[in-house]
mmCIF file of C-alpha atoms in Angstrom:
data_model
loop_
_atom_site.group_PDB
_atom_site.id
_atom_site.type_symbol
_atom_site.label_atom_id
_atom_site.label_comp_id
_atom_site.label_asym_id
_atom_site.label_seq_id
_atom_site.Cartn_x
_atom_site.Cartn_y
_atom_site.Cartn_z
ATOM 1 C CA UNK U 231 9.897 6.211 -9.132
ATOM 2 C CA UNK U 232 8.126 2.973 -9.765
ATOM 3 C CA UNK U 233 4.198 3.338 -11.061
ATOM 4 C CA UNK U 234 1.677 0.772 -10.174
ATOM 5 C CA UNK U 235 -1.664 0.225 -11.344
ATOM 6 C CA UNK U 236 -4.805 -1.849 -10.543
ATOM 7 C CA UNK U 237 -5.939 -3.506 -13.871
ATOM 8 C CA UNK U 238 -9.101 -5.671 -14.410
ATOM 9 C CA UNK U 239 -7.509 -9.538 -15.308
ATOM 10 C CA UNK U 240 -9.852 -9.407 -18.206
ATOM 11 C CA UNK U 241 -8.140 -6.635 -19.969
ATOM 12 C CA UNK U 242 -4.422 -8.071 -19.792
ATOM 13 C CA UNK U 243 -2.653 -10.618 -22.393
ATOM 14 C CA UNK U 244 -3.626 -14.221 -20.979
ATOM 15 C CA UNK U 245 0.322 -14.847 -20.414
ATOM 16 C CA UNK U 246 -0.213 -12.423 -17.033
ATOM 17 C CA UNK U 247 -2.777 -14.657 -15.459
ATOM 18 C CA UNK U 248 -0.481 -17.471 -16.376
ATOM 19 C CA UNK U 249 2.678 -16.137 -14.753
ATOM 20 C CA UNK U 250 0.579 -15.464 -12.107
ATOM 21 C CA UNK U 251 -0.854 -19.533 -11.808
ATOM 22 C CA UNK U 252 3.039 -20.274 -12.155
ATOM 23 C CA UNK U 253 3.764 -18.409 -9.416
ATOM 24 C CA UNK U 254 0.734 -19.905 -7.184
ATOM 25 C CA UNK U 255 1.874 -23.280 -7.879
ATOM 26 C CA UNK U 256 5.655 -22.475 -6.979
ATOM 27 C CA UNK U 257 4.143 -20.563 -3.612
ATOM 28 C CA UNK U 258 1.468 -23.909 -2.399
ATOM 29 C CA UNK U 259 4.394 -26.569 -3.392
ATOM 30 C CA UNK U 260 2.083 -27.757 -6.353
ATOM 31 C CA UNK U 261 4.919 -27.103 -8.260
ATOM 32 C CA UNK U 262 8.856 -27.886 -6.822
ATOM 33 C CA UNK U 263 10.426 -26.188 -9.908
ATOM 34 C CA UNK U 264 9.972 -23.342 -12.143
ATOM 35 C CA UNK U 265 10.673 -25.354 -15.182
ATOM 36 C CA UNK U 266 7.797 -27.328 -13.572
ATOM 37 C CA UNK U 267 5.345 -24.492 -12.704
ATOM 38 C CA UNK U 268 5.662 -23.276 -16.186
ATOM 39 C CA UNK U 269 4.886 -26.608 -18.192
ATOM 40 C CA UNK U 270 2.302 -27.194 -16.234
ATOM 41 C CA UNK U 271 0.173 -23.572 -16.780
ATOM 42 C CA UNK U 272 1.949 -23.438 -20.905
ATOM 43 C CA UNK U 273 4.242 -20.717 -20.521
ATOM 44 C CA UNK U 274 7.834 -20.499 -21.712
ATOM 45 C CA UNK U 275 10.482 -19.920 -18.778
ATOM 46 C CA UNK U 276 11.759 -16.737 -20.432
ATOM 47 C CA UNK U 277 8.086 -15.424 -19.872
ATOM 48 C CA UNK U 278 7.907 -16.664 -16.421
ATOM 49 C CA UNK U 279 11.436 -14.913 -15.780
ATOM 50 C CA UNK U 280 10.323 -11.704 -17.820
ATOM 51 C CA UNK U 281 7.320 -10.982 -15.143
ATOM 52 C CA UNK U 282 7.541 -12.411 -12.417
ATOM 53 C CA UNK U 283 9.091 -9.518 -10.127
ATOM 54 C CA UNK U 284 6.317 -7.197 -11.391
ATOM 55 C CA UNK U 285 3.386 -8.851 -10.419
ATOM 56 C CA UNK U 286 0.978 -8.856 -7.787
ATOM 57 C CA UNK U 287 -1.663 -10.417 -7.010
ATOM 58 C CA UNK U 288 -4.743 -8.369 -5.836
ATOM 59 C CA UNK U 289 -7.286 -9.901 -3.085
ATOM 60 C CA UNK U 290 -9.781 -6.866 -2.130
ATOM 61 C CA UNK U 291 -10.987 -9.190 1.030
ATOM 62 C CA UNK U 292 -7.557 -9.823 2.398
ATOM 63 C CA UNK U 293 -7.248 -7.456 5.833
ATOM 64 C CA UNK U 294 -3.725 -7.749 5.712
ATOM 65 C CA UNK U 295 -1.017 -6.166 3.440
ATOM 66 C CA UNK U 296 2.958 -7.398 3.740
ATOM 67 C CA UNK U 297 5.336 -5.580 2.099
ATOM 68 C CA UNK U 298 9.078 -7.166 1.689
ATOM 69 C CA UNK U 299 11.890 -3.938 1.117
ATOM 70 C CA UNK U 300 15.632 -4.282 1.144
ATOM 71 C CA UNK U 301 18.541 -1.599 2.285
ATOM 72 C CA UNK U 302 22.117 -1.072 1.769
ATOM 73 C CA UNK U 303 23.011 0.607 4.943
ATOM 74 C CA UNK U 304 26.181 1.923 6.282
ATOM 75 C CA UNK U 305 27.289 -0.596 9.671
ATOM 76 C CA UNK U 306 27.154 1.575 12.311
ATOM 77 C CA UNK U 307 25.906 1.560 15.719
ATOM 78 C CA UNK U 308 22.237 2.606 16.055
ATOM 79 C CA UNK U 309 21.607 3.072 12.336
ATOM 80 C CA UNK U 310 18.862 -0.642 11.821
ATOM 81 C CA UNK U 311 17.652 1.044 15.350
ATOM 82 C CA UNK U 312 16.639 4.374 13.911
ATOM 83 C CA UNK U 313 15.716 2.566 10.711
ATOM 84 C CA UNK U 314 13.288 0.402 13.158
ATOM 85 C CA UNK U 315 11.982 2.946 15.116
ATOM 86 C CA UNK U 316 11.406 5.771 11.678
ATOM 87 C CA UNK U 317 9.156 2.249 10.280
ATOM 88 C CA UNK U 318 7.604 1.847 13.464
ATOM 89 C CA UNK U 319 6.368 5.451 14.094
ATOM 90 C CA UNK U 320 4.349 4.921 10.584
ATOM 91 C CA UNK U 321 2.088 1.993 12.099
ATOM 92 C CA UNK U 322 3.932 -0.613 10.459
ATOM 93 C CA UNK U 323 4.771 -3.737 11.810
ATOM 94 C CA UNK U 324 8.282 -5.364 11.796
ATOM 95 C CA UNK U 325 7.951 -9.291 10.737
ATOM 96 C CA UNK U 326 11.312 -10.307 9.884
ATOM 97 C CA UNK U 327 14.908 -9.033 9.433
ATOM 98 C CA UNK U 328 17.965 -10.499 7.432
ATOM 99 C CA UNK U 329 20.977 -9.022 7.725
ATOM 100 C CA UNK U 330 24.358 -9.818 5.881
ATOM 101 C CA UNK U 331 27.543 -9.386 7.507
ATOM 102 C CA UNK U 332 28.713 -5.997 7.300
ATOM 103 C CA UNK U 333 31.825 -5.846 4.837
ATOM 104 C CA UNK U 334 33.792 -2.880 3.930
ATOM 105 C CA UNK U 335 30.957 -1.060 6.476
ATOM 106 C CA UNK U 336 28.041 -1.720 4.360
ATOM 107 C CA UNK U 337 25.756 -4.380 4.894
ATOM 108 C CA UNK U 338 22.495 -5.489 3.206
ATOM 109 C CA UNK U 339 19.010 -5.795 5.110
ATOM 110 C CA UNK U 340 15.428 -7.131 3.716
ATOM 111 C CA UNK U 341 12.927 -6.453 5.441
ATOM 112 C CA UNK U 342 9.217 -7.991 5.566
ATOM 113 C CA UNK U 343 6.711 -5.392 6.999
ATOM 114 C CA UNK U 344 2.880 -5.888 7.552
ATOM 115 C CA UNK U 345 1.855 -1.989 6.032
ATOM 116 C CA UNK U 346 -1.573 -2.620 7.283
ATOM 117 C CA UNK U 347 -1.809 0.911 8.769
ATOM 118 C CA UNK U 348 0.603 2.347 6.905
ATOM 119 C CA UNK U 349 -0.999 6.064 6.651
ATOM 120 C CA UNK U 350 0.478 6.973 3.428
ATOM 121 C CA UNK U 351 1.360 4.814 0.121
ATOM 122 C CA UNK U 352 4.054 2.546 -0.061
ATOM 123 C CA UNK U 353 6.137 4.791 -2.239
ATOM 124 C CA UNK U 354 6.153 7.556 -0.105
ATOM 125 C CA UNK U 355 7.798 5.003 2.454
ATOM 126 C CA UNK U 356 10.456 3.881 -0.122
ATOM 127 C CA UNK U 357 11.062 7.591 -0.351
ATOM 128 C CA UNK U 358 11.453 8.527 3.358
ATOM 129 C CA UNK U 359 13.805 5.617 3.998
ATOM 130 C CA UNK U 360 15.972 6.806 0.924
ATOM 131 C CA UNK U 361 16.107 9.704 2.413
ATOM 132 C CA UNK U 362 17.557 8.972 6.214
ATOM 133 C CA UNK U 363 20.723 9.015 6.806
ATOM 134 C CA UNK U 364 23.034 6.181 6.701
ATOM 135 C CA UNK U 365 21.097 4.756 3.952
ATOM 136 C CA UNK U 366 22.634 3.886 0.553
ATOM 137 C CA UNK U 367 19.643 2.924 -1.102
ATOM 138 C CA UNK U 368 15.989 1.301 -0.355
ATOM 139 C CA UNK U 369 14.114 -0.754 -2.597
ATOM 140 C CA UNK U 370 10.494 -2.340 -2.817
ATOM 141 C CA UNK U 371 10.737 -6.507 -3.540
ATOM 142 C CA UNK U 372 7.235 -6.958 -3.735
ATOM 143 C CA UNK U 373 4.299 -6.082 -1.975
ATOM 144 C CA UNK U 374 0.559 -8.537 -1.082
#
């Protein structure tokens, strides 16, 4: 299971806060291009590429928290349904769905949730998908 932790910026090596400038500049269009983003804030793009999936930005005022998670699911009838419904009883809401075309009866989903009122962590909702049936596996992109 995947540990996170809230650090102060002021404790972590200054390459963080620069992946994390990178990645504000790729987000606003300030920069088209990693190669770009990463000249421009004096990183290498092997440092960009070594943290990018693992970190977050932290905003204490922001009211809203978006979570994006992605499934490998067994094609069946009713299984995204129950999948829908288990994420809906815990208060989150459903934003967006991709799904691949199902081949050899598997198919891939991502999902982008707003865990707003999620009543437990997001771990524990990693978990309980994991856990229902029909589900291969379940996995946490990122999380805002």
């Amino acid at each position: 299971m995947d540990k996170y932790y809230l650090v102060r910026s002021d404790i972590l090596p200054e390459v963080i806060e620069k992946v994390v400038e990178a990645q504000n500049l790729l987000r606003t269009g300030q920069a088209r291009r990693i190669c770009e983003a990463v000249k421009k804030v004096g990183i290498s793009r092997g440092t960009f590429y070594k943290y990018k999936d693992s970190i977050f930005p932290f905003e204490a005022d922001n009211q809203s928290r978006k979570a994006i998670i992605t499934l490998v699911i067994h094609d069946e009838k009713g299984v995204l349904s129950m999948i829908l419904t288990r994420i809906a009883q815990l208060n989150c809401n459903i934003l967006a769905i991709n799904q691949t075309i199902p081949i050899n009866d598997i198919s891939n989903v991502v999902l982008t949730l707003d865990v707003t009122e999620l009543p437990g962590n997001i771990e524990d909702l990693i978990a309980l998908l994991r856990r229902l049936d029909r589900v291969a596996s379940c996995s946490l992109i990122s999380i805002e």
